[in-house]
Short mmCIF file of C-alpha atoms and ligand atoms in Angstrom, two decimals:
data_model
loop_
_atom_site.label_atom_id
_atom_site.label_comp_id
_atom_site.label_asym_id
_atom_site.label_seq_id
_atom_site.Cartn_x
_atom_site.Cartn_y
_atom_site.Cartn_z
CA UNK A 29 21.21 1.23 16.37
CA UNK A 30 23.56 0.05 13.09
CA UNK A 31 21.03 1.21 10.87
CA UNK A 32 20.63 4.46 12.63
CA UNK A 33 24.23 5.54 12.60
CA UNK A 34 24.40 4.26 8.85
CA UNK A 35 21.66 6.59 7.91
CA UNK A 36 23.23 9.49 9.87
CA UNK A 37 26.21 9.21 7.82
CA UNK A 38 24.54 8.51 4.54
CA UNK A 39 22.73 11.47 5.22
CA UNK A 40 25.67 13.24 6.11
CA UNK A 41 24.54 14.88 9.28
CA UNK A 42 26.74 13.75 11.70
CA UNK A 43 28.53 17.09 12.33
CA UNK A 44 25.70 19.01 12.68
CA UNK A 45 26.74 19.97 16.42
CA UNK A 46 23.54 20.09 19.21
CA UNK A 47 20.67 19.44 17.03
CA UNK A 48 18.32 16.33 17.72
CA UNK A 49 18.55 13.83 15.09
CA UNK A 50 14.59 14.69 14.09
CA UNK A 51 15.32 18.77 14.31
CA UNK A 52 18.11 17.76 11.77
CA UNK A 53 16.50 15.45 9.23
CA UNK A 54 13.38 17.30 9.78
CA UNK A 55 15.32 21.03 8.81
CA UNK A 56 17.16 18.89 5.47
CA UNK A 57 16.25 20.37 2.01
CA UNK A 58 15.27 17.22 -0.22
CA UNK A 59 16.95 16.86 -3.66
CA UNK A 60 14.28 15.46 -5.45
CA UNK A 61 13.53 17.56 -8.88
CA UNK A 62 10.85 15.80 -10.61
CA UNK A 63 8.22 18.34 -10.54
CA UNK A 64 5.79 19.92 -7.43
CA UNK A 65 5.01 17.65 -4.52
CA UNK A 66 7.86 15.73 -4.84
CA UNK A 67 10.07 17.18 -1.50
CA UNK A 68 9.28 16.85 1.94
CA UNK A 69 10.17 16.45 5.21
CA UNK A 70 10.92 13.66 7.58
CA UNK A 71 8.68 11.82 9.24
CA UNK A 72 6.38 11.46 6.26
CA UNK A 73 3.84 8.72 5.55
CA UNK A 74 1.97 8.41 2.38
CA UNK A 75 -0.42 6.20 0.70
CA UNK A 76 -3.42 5.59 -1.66
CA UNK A 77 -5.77 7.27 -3.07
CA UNK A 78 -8.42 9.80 -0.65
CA UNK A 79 -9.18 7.22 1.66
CA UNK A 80 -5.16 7.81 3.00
CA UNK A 81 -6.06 10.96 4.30
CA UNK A 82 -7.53 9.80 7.11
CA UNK A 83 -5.09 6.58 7.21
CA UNK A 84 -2.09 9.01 7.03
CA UNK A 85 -3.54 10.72 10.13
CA UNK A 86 -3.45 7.56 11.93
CA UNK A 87 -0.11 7.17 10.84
CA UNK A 88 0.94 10.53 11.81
CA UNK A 89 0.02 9.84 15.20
CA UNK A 90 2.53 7.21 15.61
CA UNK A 91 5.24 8.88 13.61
CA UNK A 92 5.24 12.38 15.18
CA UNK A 93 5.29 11.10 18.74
CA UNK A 94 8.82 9.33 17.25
CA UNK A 95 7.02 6.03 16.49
CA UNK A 96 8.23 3.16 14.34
CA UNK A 97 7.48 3.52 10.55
CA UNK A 98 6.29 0.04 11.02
CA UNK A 99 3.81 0.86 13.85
CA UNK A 100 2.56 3.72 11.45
CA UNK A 101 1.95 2.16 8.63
CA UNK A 102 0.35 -0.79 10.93
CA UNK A 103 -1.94 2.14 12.42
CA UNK A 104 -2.45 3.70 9.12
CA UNK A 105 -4.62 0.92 7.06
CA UNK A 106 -6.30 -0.02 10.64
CA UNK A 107 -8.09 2.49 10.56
CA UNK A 108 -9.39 2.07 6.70
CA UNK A 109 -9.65 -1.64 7.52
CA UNK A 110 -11.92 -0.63 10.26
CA UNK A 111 -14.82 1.71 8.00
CA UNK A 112 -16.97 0.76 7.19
CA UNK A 113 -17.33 3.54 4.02
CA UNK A 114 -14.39 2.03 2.05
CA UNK A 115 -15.93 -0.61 -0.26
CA UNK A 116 -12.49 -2.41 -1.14
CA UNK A 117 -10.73 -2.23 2.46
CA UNK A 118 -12.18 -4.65 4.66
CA UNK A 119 -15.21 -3.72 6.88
CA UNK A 120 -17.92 -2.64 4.24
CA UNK A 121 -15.55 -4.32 1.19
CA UNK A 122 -17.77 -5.51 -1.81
CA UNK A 123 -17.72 -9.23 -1.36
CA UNK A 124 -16.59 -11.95 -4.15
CA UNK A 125 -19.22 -13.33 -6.90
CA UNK A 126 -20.72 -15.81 -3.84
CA UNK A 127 -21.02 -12.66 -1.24
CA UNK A 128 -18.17 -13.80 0.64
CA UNK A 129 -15.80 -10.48 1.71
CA UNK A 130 -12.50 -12.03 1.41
CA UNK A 131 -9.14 -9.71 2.75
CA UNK A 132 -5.88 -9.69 1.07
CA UNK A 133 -2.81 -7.73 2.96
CA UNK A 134 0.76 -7.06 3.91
CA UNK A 135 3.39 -5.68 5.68
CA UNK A 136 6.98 -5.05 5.16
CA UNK A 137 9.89 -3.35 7.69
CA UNK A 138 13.35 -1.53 6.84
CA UNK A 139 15.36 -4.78 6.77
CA UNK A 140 13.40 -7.14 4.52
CA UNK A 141 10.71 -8.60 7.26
CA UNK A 142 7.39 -9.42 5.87
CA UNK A 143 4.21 -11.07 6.55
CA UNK A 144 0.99 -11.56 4.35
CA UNK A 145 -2.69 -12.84 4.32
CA UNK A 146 -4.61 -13.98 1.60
CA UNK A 147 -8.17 -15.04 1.09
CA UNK A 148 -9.14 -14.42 4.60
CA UNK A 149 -12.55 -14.24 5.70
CA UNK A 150 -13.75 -12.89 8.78
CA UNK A 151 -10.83 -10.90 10.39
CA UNK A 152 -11.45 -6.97 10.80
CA UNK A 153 -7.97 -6.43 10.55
CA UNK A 154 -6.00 -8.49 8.17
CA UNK A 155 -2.66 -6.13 8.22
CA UNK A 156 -2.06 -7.15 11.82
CA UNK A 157 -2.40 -10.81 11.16
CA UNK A 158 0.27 -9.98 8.70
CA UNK A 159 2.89 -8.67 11.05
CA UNK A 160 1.88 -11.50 13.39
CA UNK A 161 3.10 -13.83 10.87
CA UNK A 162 5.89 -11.90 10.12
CA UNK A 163 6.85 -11.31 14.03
CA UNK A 164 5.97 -14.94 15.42
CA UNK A 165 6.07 -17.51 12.25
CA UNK A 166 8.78 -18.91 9.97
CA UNK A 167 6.74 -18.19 7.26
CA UNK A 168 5.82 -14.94 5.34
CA UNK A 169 2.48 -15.61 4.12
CA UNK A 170 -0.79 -17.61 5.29
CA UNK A 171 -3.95 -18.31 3.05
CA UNK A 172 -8.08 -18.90 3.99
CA UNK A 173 -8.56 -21.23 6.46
CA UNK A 174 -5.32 -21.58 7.77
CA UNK A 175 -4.48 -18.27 8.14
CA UNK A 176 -8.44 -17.39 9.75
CA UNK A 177 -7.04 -20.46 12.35
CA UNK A 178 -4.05 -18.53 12.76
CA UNK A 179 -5.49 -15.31 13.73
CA UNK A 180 -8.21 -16.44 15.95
CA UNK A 181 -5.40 -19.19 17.73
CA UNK A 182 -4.41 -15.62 18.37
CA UNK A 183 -6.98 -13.50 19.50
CA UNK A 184 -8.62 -12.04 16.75
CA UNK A 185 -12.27 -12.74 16.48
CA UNK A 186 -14.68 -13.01 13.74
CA UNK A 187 -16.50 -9.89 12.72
CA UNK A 188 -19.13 -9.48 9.87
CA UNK A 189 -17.32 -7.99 7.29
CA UNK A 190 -20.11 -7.57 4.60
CA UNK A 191 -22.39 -4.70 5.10
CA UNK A 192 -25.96 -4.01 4.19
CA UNK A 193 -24.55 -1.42 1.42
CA UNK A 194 -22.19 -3.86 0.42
CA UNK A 195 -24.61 -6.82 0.32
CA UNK A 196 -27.32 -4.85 -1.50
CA UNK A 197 -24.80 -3.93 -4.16
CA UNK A 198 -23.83 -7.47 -4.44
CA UNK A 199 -27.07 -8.21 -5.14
CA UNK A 200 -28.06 -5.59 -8.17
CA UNK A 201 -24.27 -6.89 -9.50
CA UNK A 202 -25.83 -10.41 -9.42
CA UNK A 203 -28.90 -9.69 -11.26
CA UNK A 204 -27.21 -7.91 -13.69
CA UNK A 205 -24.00 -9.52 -14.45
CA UNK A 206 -25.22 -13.06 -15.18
CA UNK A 207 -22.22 -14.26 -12.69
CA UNK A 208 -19.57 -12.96 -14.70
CA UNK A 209 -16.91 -10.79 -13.17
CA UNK A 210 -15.32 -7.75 -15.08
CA UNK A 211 -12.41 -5.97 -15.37
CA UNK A 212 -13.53 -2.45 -13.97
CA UNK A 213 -11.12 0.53 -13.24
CA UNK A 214 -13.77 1.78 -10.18
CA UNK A 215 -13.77 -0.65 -7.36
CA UNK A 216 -9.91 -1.66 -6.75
CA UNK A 217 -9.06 1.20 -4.50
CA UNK A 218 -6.76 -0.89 -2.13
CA UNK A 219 -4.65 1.37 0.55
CA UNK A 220 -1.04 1.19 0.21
CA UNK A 221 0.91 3.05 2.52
CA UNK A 222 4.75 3.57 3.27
CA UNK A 223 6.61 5.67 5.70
CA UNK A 224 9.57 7.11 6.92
CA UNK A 225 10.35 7.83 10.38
CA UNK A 226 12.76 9.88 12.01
CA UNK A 227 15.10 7.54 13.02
CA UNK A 228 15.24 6.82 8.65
CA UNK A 229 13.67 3.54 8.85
CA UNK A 230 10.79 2.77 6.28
CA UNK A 231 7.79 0.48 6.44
CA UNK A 232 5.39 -0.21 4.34
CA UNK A 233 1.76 -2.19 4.66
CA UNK A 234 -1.18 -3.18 2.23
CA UNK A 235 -4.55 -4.11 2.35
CA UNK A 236 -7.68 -4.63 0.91
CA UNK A 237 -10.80 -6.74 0.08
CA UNK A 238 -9.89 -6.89 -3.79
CA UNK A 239 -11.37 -6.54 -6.93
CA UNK A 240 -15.56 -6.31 -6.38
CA UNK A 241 -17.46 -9.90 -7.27
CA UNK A 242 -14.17 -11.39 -7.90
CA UNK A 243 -14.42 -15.31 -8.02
CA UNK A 244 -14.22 -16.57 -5.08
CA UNK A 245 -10.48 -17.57 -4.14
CA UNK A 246 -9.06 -14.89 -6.60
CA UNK A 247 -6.22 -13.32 -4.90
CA UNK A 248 -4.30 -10.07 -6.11
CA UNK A 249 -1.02 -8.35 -5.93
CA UNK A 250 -1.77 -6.30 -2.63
CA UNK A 251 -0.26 -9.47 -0.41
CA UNK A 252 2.10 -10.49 -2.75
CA UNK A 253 5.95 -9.25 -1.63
CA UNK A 254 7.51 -7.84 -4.61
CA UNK A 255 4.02 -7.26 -6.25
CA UNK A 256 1.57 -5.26 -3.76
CA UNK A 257 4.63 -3.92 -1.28
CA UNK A 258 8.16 -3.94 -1.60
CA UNK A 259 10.43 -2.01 0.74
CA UNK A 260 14.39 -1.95 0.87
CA UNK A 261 15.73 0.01 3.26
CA UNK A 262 18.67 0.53 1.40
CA UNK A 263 16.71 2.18 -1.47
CA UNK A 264 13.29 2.90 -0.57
CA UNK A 265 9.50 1.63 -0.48
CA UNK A 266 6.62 1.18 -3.28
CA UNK A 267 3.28 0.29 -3.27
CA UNK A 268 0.62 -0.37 -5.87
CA UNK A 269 -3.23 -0.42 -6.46
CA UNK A 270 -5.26 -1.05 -8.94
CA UNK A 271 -5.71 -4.12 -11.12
CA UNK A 272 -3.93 -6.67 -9.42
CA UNK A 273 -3.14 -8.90 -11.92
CA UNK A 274 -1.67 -6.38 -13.77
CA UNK A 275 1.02 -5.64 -11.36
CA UNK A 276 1.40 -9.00 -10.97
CA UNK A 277 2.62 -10.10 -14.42
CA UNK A 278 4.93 -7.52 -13.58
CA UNK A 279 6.19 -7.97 -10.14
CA UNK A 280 5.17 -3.98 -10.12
CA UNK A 281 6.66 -3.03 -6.53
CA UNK A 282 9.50 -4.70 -6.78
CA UNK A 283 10.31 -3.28 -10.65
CA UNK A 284 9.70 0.56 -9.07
CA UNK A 285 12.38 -0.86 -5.89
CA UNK A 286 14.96 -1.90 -8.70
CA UNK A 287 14.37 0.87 -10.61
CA UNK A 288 15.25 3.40 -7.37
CA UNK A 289 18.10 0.94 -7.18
CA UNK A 290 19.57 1.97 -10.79
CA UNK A 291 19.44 5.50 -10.20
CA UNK A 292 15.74 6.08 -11.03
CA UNK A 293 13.65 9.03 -8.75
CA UNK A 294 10.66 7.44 -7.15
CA UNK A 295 8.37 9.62 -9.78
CA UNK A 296 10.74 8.09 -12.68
CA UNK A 297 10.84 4.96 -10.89
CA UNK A 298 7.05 4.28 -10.55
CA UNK A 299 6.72 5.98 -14.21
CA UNK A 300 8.98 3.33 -15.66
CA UNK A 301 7.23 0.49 -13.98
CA UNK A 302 3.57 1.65 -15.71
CA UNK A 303 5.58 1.65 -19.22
CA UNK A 304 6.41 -2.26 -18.55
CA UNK A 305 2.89 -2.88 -18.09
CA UNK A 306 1.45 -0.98 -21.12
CA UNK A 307 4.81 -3.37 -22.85
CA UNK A 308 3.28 -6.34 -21.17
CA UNK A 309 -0.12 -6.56 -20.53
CA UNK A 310 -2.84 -6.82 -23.11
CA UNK A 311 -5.53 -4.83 -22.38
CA UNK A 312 -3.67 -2.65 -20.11
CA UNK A 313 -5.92 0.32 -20.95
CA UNK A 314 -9.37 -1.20 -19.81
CA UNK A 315 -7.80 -1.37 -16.13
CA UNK A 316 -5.96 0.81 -13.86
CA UNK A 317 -3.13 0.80 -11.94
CA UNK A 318 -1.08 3.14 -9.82
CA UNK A 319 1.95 3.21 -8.08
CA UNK A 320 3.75 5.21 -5.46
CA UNK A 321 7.30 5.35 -4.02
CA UNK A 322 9.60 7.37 -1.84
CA UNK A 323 13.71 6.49 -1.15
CA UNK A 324 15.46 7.11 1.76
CA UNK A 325 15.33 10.23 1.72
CA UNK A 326 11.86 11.26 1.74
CA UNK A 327 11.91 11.52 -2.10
CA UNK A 328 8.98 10.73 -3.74
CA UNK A 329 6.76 10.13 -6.93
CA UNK A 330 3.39 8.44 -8.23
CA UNK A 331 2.74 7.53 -11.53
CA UNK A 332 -0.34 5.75 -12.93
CA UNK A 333 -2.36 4.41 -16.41
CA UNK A 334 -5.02 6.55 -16.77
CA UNK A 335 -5.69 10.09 -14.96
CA UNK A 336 -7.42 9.83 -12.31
CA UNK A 337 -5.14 8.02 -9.42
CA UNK A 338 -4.30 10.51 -6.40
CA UNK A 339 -2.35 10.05 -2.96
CA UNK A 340 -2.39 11.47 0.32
CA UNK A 341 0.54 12.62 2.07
CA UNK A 342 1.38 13.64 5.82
CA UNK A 343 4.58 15.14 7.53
CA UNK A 344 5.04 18.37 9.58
CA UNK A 345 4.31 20.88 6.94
CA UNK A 346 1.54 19.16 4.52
CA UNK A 347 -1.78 16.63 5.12
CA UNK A 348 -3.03 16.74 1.22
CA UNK A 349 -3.91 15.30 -1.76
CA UNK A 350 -1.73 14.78 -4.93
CA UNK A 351 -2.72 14.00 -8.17
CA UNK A 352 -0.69 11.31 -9.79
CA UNK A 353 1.04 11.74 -13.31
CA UNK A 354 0.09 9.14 -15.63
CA UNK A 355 0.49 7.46 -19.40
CA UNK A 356 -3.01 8.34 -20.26
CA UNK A 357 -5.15 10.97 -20.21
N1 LIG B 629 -4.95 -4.25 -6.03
C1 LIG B 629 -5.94 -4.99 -5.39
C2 LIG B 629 -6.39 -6.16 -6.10
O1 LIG B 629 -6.28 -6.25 -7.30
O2 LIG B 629 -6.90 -7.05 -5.45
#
């Protein structure tokens, strides 16, 4: 209830009269002048690449029947998690180098709560072992075995995760590769998704089966805080995908956060946070990496290393596609 009436008078709507608190922040004209796409209303939930636009819908569901960004968000990835098309999201995700699908994810609320999974096998839905952890546990994250005895302690049951797509591909990968894994700019496409509901808290979740014929135990930015996720409900919310160990050299989430913090938009913001990785990262240019952001208001921007990275968005008015900006062509 603090938080509510703090955002009310951030937002400066306290004195307008008889309208509902959604009728007035969904009516607001955003400020945001960093090009087309980058205003909307409130709700709004956005997130990765095509595969969000049927997440987002998910998401919708929760936050236009005045649902918690965090149940969104939650909602949102389930349902990528859960098809089996996606090959870097959990059911149907291209396993490791041994043909092991292992799950990587997170989740993050308004006022700093998070929870993560790494290297999980087994578990269709690795985000909601995440806010377990973060809703029951002193800790924030939980790896493999422990965190597969977690969930299942729990209630969550083993499912197959690889496929017979996924396992065939595996296989040609095998013959091919000689057992080596590569830096490729194709199979990364983790969902990250953040929201904003109407009562101006933000959420933000993460998941994803990882880099295709990693080694096995490799682990990537998309459950590290800071790196995969950040939210601060003070500022605002970023996600990345891509090459995780790009955005983790750079703490990439967290950078496009503090950046938002300094006065940065969220399309400046997430622009500024590629530039530190071309700075920083060798290579840079043979993988790819995208972010996406929105503040407080509903603000956003998405900015990426090569052309090619696009997000979905979701409020009252708009359920589309967006093509990123990015450093290279
Ligand atoms: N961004 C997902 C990964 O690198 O695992």
């Amino acid at each position: 209830m603090g938080n509510r009436r703090k955002f009310i008078r951030t937002a400066g709507l306290a004195t307008l009269g008889a309208m509902s608190l959604p009728q007035m922040l969904k009516g607001r004209a955003k400020q945001y002048s960093g090009g087309p796409g980058n205003e909307s209303s409130i709700p709004l939930v956005l997130s990765t690449w095509q595969h969000g636009l049927a997440a987002n819908q998910a998401a919708w569901n929760v936050l236009s029947r005045h649902g918690s960004a965090l149940d969104a968000v939650e909602n949102g990835v389930m349902q990528t998690e859960a098809d089996p098309g996606g090959q870097s999201v959990g059911l149907g995700g291209l396993p490791d180098r041994d043909g092991k699908v292992t799950l990587d994810a997170c989740i993050m609320d308004h006022f700093g709560n998070c929870g993560s999974v790494c290297f999980l096998e087994g578990i269709l839905h690795p985000v909601s072992v995440a806010r377990l952890i973060m809703e029951q546990t002193p800790h924030v994250m939980l790896a493999g075995a422990g965190a597969q005895k977690f969930a299942l302690e729990n209630g969550f049951k083993i499912t197959e995760l690889l496929t017979g797509k996924s396992r065939k591909e595996w296989e040609n990968w095998k013959r091919k590769s000689m057992y080596q894994p590569v830096i490729n700019i194709e199979n990364h496409d983790t969902i990250g998704m953040i929201a904003l509901d109407e009562q101006g808290n933000l959420a933000g979740a993460c998941t994803t089966s990882g880099i295709a014929f990693k080694m096995h135990g490799r682990v990537g930015d998309s459950p590290i805080i800071g790196a995969g996720l950040y939210v601060d409900g003070e500022i605002g919310a970023a996600v990345a995908t891509g090459h995780g160990e790009m955005v983790m050299k750079t703490l990439g989430s967290f950078l496009v956060v503090e950046n938002m913090r300094r006065g940065s938009s969220p399309l400046k913001a997430c622009e500024e946070a590629v530039k530190r990785i071309t700075e920083k990262v060798k290579d840079y240019e043979k993988g790819q990496v995208g972010f996406l952001a929105m503040d407080t208001k509903g603000n956003y921007g998405a900015y990426s290393i090569h052309k090619g990275f696009n997000f979905a968005i979701r409020n009252q008015e708009e359920n589309e596609l967006i093509d990123s900006e990015s450093y290279l062509p």
